[in-house]
C-alpha positions as protocol buffer text, in pm:
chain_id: "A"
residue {
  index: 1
  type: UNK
  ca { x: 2823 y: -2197 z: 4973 }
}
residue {
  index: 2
  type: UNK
  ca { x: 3159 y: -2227 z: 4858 }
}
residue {
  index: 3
  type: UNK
  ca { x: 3200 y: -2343 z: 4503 }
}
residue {
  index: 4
  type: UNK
  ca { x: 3535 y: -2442 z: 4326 }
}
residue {
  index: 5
  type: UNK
  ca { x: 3605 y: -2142 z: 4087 }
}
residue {
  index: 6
  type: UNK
  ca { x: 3544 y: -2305 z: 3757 }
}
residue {
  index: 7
  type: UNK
  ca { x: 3208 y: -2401 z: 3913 }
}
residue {
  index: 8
  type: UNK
  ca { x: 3129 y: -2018 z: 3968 }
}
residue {
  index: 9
  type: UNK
  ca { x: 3267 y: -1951 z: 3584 }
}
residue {
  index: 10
  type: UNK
  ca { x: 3052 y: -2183 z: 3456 }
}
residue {
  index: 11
  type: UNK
  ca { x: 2758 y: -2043 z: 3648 }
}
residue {
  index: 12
  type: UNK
  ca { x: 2893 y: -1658 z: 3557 }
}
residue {
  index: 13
  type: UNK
  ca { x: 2887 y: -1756 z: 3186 }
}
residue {
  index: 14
  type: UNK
  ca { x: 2540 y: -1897 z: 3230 }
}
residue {
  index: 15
  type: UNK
  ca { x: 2400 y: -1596 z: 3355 }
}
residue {
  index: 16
  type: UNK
  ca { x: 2535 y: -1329 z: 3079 }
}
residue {
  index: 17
  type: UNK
  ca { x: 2433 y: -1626 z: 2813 }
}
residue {
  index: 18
  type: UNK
  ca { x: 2078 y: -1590 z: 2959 }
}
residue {
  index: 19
  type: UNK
  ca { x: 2089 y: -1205 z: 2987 }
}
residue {
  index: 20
  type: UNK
  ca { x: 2196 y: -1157 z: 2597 }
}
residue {
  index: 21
  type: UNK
  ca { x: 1920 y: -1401 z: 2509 }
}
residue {
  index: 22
  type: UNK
  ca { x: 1681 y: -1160 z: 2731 }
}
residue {
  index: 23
  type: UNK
  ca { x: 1804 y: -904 z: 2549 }
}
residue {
  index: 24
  type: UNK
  ca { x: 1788 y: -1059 z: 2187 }
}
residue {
  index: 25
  type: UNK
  ca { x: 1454 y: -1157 z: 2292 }
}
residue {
  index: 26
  type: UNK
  ca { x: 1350 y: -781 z: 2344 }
}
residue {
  index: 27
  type: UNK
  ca { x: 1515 y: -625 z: 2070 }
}
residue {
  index: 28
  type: UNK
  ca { x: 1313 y: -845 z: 1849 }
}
residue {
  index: 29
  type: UNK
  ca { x: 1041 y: -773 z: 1993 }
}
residue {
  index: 30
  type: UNK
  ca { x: 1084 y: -405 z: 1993 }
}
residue {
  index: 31
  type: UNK
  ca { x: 1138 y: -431 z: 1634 }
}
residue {
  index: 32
  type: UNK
  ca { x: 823 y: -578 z: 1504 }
}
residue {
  index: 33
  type: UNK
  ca { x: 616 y: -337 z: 1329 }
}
residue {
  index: 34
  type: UNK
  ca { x: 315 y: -185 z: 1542 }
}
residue {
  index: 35
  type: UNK
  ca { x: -13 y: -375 z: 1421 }
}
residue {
  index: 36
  type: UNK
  ca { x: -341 y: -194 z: 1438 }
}
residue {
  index: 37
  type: UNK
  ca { x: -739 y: -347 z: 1351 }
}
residue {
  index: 38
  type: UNK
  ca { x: -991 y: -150 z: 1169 }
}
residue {
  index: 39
  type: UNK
  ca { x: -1350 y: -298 z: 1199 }
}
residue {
  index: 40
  type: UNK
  ca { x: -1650 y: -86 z: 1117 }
}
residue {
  index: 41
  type: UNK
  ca { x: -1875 y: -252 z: 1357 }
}
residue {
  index: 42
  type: UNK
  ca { x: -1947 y: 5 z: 1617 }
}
residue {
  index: 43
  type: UNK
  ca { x: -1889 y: -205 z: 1957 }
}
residue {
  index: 44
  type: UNK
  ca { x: -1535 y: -296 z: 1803 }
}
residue {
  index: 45
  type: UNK
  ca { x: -1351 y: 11 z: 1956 }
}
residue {
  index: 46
  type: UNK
  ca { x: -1428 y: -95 z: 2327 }
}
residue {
  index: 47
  type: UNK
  ca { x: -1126 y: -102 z: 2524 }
}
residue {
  index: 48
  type: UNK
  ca { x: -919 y: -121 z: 2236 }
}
residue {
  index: 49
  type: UNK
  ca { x: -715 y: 200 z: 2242 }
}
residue {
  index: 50
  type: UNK
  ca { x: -506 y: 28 z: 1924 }
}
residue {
  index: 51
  type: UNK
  ca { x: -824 y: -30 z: 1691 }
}
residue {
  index: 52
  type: UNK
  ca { x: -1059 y: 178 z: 1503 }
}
residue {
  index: 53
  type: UNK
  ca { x: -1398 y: 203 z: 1333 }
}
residue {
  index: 54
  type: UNK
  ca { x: -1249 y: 377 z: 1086 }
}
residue {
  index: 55
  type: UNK
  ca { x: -1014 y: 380 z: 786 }
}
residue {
  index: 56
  type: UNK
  ca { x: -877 y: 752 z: 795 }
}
residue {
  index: 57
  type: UNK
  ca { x: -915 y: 707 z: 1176 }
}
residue {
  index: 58
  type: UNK
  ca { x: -597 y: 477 z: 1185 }
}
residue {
  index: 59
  type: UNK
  ca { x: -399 y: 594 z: 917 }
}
residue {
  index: 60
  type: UNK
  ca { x: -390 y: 962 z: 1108 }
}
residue {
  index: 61
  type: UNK
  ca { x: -251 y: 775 z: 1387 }
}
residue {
  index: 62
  type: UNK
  ca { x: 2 y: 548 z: 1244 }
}
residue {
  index: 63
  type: UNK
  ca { x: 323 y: 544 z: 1292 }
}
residue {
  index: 64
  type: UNK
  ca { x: 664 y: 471 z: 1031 }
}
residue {
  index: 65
  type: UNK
  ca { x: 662 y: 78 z: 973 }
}
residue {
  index: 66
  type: UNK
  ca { x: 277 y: 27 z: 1094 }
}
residue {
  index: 67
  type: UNK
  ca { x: 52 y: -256 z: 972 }
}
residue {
  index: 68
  type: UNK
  ca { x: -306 y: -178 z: 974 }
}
residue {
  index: 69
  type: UNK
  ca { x: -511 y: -431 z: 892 }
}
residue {
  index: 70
  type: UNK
  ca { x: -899 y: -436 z: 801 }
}
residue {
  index: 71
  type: UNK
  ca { x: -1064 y: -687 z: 981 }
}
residue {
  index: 72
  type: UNK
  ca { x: -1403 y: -741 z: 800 }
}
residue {
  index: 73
  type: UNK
  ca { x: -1580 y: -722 z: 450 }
}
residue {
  index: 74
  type: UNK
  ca { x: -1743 y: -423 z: 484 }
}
residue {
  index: 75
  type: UNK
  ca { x: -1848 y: -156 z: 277 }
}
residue {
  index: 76
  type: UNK
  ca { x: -1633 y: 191 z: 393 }
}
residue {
  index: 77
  type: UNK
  ca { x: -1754 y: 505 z: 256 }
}
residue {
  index: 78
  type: UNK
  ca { x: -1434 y: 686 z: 310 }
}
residue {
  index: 79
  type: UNK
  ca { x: -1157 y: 902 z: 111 }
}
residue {
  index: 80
  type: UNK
  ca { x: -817 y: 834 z: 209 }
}
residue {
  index: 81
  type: UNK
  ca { x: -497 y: 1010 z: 242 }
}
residue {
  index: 82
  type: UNK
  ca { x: -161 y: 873 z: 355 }
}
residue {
  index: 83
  type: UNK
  ca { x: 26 y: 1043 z: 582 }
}
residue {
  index: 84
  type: UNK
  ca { x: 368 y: 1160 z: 545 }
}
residue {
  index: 85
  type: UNK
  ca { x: 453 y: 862 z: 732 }
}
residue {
  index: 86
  type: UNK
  ca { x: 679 y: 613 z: 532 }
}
residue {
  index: 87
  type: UNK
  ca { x: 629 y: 197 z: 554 }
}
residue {
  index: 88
  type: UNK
  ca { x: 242 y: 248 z: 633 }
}
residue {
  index: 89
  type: UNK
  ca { x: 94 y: -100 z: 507 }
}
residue {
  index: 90
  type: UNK
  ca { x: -307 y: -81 z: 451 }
}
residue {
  index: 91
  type: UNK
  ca { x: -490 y: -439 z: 326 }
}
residue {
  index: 92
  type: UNK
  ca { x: -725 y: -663 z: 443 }
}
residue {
  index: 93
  type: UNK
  ca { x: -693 y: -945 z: 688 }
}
residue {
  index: 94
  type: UNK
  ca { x: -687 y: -1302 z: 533 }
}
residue {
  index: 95
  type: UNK
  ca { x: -1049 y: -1428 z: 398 }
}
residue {
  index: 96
  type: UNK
  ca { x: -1210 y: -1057 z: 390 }
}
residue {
  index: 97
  type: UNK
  ca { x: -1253 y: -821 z: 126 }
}
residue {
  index: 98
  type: UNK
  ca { x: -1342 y: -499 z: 227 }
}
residue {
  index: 99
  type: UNK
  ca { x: -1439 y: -193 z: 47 }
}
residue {
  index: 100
  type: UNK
  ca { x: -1369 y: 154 z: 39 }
}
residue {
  index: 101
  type: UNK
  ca { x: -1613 y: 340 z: -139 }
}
residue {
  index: 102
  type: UNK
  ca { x: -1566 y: 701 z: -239 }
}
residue {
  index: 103
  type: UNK
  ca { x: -1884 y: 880 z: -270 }
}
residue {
  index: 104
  type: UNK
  ca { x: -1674 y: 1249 z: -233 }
}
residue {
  index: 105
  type: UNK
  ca { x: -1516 y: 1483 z: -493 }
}
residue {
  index: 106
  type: UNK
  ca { x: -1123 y: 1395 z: -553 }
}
residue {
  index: 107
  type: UNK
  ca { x: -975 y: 1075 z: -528 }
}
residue {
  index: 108
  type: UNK
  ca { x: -1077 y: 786 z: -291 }
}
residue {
  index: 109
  type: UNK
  ca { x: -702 y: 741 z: -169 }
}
residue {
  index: 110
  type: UNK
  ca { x: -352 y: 983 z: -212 }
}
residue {
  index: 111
  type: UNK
  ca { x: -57 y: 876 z: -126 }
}
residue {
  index: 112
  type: UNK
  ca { x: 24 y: 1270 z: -11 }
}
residue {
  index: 113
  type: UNK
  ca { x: 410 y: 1384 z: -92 }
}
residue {
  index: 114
  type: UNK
  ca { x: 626 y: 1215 z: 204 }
}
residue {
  index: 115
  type: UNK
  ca { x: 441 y: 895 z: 224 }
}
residue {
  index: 116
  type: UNK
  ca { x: 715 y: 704 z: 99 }
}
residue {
  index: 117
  type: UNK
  ca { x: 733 y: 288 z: 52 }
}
residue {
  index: 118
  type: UNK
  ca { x: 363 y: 291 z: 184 }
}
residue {
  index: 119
  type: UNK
  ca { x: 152 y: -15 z: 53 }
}
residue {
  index: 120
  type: UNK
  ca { x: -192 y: -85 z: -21 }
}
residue {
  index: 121
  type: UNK
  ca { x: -299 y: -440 z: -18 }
}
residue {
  index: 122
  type: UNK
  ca { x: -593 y: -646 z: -107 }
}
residue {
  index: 123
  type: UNK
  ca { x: -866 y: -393 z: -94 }
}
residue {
  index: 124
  type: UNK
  ca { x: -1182 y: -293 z: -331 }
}
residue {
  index: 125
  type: UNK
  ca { x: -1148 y: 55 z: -380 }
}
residue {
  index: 126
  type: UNK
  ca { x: -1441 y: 217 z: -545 }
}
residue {
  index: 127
  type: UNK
  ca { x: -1444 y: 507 z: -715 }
}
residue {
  index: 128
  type: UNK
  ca { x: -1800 y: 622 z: -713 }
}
residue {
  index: 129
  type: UNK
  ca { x: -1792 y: 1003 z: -818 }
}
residue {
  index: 130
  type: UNK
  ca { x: -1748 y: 1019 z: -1189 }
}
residue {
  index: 131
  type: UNK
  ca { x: -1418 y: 1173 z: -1420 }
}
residue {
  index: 132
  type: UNK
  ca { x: -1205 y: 1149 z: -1100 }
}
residue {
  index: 133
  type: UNK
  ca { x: -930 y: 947 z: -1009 }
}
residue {
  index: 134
  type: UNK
  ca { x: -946 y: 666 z: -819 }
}
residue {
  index: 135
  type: UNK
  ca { x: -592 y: 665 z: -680 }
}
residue {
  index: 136
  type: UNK
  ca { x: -324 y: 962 z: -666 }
}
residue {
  index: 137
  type: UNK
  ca { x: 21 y: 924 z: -580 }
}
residue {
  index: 138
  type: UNK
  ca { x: 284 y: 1236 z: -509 }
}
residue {
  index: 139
  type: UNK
  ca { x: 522 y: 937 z: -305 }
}
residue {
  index: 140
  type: UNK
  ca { x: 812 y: 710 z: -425 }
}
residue {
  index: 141
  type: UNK
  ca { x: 819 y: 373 z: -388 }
}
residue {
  index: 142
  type: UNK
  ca { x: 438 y: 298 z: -318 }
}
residue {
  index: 143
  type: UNK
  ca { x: 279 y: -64 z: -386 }
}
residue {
  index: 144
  type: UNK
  ca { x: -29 y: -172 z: -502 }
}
residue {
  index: 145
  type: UNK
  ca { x: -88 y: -543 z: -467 }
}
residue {
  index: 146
  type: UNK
  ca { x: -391 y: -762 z: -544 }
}
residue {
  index: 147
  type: UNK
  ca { x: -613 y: -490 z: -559 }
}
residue {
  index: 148
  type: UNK
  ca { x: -1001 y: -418 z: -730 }
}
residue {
  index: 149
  type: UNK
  ca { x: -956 y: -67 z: -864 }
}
residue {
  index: 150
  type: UNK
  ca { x: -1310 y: 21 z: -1018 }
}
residue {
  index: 151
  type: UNK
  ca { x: -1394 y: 381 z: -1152 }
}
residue {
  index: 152
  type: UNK
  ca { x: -1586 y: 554 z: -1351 }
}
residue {
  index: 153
  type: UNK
  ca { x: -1550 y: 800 z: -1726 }
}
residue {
  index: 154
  type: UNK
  ca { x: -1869 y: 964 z: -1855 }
}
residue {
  index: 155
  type: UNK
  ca { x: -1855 y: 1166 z: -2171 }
}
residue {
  index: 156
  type: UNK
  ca { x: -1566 y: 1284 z: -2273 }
}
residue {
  index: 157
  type: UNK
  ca { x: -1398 y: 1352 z: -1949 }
}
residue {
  index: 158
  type: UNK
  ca { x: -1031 y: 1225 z: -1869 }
}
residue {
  index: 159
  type: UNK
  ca { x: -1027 y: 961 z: -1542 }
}
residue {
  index: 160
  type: UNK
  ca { x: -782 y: 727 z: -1436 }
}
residue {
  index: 161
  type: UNK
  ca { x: -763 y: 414 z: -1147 }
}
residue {
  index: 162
  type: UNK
  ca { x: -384 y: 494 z: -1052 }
}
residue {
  index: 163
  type: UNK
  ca { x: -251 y: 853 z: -1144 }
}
residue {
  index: 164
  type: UNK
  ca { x: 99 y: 987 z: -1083 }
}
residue {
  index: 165
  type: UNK
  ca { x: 127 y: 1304 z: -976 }
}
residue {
  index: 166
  type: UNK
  ca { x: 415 y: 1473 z: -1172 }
}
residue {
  index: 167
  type: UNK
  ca { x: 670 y: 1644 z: -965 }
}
residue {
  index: 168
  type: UNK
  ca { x: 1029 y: 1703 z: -890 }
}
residue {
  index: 169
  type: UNK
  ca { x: 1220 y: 1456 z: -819 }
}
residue {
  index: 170
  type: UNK
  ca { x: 1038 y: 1244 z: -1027 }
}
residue {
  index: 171
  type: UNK
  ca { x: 811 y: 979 z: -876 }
}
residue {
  index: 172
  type: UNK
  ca { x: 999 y: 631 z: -836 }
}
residue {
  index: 173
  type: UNK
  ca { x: 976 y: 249 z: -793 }
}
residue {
  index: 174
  type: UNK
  ca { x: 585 y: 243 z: -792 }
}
residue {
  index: 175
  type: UNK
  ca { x: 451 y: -143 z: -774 }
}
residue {
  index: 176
  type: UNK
  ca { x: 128 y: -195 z: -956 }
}
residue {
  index: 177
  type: UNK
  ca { x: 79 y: -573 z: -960 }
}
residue {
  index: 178
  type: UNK
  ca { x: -160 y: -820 z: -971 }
}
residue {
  index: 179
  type: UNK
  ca { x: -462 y: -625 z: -968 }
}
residue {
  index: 180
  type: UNK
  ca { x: -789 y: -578 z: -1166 }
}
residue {
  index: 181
  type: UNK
  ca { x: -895 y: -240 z: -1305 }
}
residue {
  index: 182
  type: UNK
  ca { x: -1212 y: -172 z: -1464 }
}
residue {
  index: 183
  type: UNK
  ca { x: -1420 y: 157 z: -1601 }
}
residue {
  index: 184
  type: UNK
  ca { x: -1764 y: 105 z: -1610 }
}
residue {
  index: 185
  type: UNK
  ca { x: -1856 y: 415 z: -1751 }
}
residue {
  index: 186
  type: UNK
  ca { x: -1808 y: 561 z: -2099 }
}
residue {
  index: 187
  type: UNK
  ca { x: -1554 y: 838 z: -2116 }
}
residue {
  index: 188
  type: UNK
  ca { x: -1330 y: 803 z: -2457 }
}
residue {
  index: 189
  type: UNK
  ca { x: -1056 y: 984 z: -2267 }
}
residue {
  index: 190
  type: UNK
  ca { x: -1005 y: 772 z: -1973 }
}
residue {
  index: 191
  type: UNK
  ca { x: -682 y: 575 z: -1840 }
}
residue {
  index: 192
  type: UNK
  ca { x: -628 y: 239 z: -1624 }
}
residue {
  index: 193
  type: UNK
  ca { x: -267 y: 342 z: -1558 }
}
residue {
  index: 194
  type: UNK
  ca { x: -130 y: 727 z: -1559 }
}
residue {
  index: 195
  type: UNK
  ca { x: 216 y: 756 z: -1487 }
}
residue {
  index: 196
  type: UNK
  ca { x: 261 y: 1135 z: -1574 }
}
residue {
  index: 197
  type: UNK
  ca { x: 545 y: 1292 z: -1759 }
}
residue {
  index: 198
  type: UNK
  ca { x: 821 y: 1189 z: -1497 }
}
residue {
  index: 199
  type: UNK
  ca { x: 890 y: 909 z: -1324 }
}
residue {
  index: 200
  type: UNK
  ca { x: 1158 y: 576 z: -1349 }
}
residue {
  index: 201
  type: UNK
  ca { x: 1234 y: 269 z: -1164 }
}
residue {
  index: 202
  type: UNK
  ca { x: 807 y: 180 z: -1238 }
}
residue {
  index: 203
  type: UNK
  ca { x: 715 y: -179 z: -1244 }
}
residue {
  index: 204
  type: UNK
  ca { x: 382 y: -295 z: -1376 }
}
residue {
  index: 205
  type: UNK
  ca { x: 292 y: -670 z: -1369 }
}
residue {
  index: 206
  type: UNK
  ca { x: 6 y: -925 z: -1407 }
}
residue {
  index: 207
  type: UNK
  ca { x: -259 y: -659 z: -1388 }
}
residue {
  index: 208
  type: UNK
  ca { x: -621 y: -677 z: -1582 }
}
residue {
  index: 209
  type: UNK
  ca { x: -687 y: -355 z: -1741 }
}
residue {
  index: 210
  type: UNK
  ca { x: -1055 y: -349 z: -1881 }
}
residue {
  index: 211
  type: UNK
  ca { x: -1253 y: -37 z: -1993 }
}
residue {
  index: 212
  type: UNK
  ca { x: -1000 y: 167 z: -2036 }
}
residue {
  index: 213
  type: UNK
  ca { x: -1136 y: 309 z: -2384 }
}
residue {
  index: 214
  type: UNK
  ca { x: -791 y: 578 z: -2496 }
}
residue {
  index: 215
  type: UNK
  ca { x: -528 y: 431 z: -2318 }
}
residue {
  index: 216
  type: UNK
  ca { x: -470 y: 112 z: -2049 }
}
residue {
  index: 217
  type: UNK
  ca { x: -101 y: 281 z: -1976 }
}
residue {
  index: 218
  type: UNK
  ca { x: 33 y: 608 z: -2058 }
}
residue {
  index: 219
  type: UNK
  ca { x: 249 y: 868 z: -1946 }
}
residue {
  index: 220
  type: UNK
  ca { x: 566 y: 997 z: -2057 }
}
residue {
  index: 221
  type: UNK
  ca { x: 475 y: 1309 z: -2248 }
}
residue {
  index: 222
  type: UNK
  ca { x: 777 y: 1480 z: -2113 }
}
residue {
  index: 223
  type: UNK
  ca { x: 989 y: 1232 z: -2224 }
}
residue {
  index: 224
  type: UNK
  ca { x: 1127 y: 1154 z: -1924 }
}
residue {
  index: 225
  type: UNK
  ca { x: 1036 y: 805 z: -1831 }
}
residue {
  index: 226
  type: UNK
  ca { x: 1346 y: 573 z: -1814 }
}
residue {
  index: 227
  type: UNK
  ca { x: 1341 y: 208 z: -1658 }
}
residue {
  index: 228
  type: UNK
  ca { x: 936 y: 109 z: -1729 }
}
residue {
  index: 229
  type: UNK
  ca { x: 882 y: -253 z: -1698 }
}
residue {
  index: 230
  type: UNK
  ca { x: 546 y: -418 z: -1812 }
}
residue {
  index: 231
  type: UNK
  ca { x: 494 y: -766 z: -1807 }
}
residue {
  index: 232
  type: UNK
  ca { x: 281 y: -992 z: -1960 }
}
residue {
  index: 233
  type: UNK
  ca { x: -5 y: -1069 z: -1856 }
}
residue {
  index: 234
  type: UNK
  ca { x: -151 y: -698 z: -1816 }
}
residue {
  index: 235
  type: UNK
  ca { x: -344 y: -662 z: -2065 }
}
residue {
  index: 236
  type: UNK
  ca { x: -492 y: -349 z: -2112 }
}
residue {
  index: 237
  type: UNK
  ca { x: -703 y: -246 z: -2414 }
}
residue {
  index: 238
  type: UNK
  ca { x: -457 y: -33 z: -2553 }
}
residue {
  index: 239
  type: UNK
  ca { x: -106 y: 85 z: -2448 }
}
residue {
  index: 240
  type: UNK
  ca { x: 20 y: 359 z: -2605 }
}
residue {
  index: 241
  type: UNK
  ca { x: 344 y: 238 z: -2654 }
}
residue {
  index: 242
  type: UNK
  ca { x: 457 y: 594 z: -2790 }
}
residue {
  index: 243
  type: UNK
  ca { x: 469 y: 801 z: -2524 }
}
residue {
  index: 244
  type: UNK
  ca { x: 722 y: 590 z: -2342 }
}
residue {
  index: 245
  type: UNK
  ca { x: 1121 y: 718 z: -2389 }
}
residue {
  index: 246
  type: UNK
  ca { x: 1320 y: 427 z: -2180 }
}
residue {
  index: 247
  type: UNK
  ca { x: 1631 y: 539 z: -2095 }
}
């Protein structure tokens, strides 16, 4: 067919207008963060080569920028550690609560050194083995969002429900908000909130801090804490206001 020539330009501009939509289209696509299911139920894994029974199970395999997300309430009797993978987000899928129970000496989940802007997300996280910490961080820019953090103090042991690990370069722009700490045991030395003698950039917001007999925050024994931000409401038994140098 012969077509006038501003008939074929008009049909030439259609077809590269389609192909950069194609290709918009893709790039999107190809940019979405990798989504993976963990369900403890044991038939769940069936020809699902992207889904897991368990917790640890996924987070070995994930990959930077991967959202794994828990998809019932149940009761998982696992200890955690991050990879060195950054942009890992862990939480539960909308109208679940799961648990993670820690039954195992050391802390129920660490952020390992490496695991950078990693985020931890409507979970229960049970700390059942007494004078240990619930959560240990050695990563920067970690979030903690709308969490249960429960652990437990006997005696006059030291525990805490989020500890920083101190290290060089100092830990930074850690996220603790809007969750609900509690000791239910009786240790006179425990902590909700450690932050260690180094770290900056920390924000800690609308959290519950209960049980916490010494000290709901502390940390700055170095003196080198700078840029600390607490907002009301957390309200913690006690803050120790004194340790903290802000720069």
């Amino acid at each position: 067919m012969n077509l006038p020539w501003f008939t074929r330009m008009k049909l030439i501009k259609f077809y590269f207008v389609c192909l950069w939509v194609l290709l918009f289209e893709f790039s999107a696509l190809k940019a979405q963060p990798a989504t993976t299911e963990v369900n403890s139920e044991s038939n769940f894994k069936l020809g699902l080569s992207k889904n897991y029974t368990s917790i640890q199970e996924a987070l070995n395999n994930a990959v930077a920028g991967e959202v794994i997300v828990i998809t019932n309430s149940a009761v998982y009797d696992e200890q955690l550690a991050f990879p060195a993978v950054k942009r890992i987000v862990l939480k539960a899928q909308a109208g679940e609560l799961p648990v993670l129970r820690n039954s195992f000496t050391g802390p129920a989940i660490n952020f390992v050194s490496g695991a950078d802007s990693c985020v931890l997300e409507s979970l229960v996280i049970q700390q059942a083995s007494p004078d240990e910490d619930a959560i240990t961080i050695a990563s920067q820019y970690v979030k903690i969002i709308n969490c249960y953090i429960i652990f437990v103090a006997t005696g006059s042991n030291t525990g805490a429900a989020v500890s920083l690990v101190n290290s060089s370069p100092p830990i930074e722009g850690l996220i603790v908000q809007s969750c609900r700490i509690y000791n239910y045991g009786f240790g006179r030395r425990c902590t909700g909130i450690a932050l260690g003698d180094s770290c900056r950039n920390i924000l800690i917001a609308n959290n519950l801090i209960a049980g916490s007999w010494t000290k709901g925050i502390s940390g700055g024994l170095g003196g080198n804490l700078s840029l600390i931000h607490i907002s009301e409401p957390t309200r913690p038994l006690y803050i120790s206001y004194a340790v903290f140098c802000l720069k």
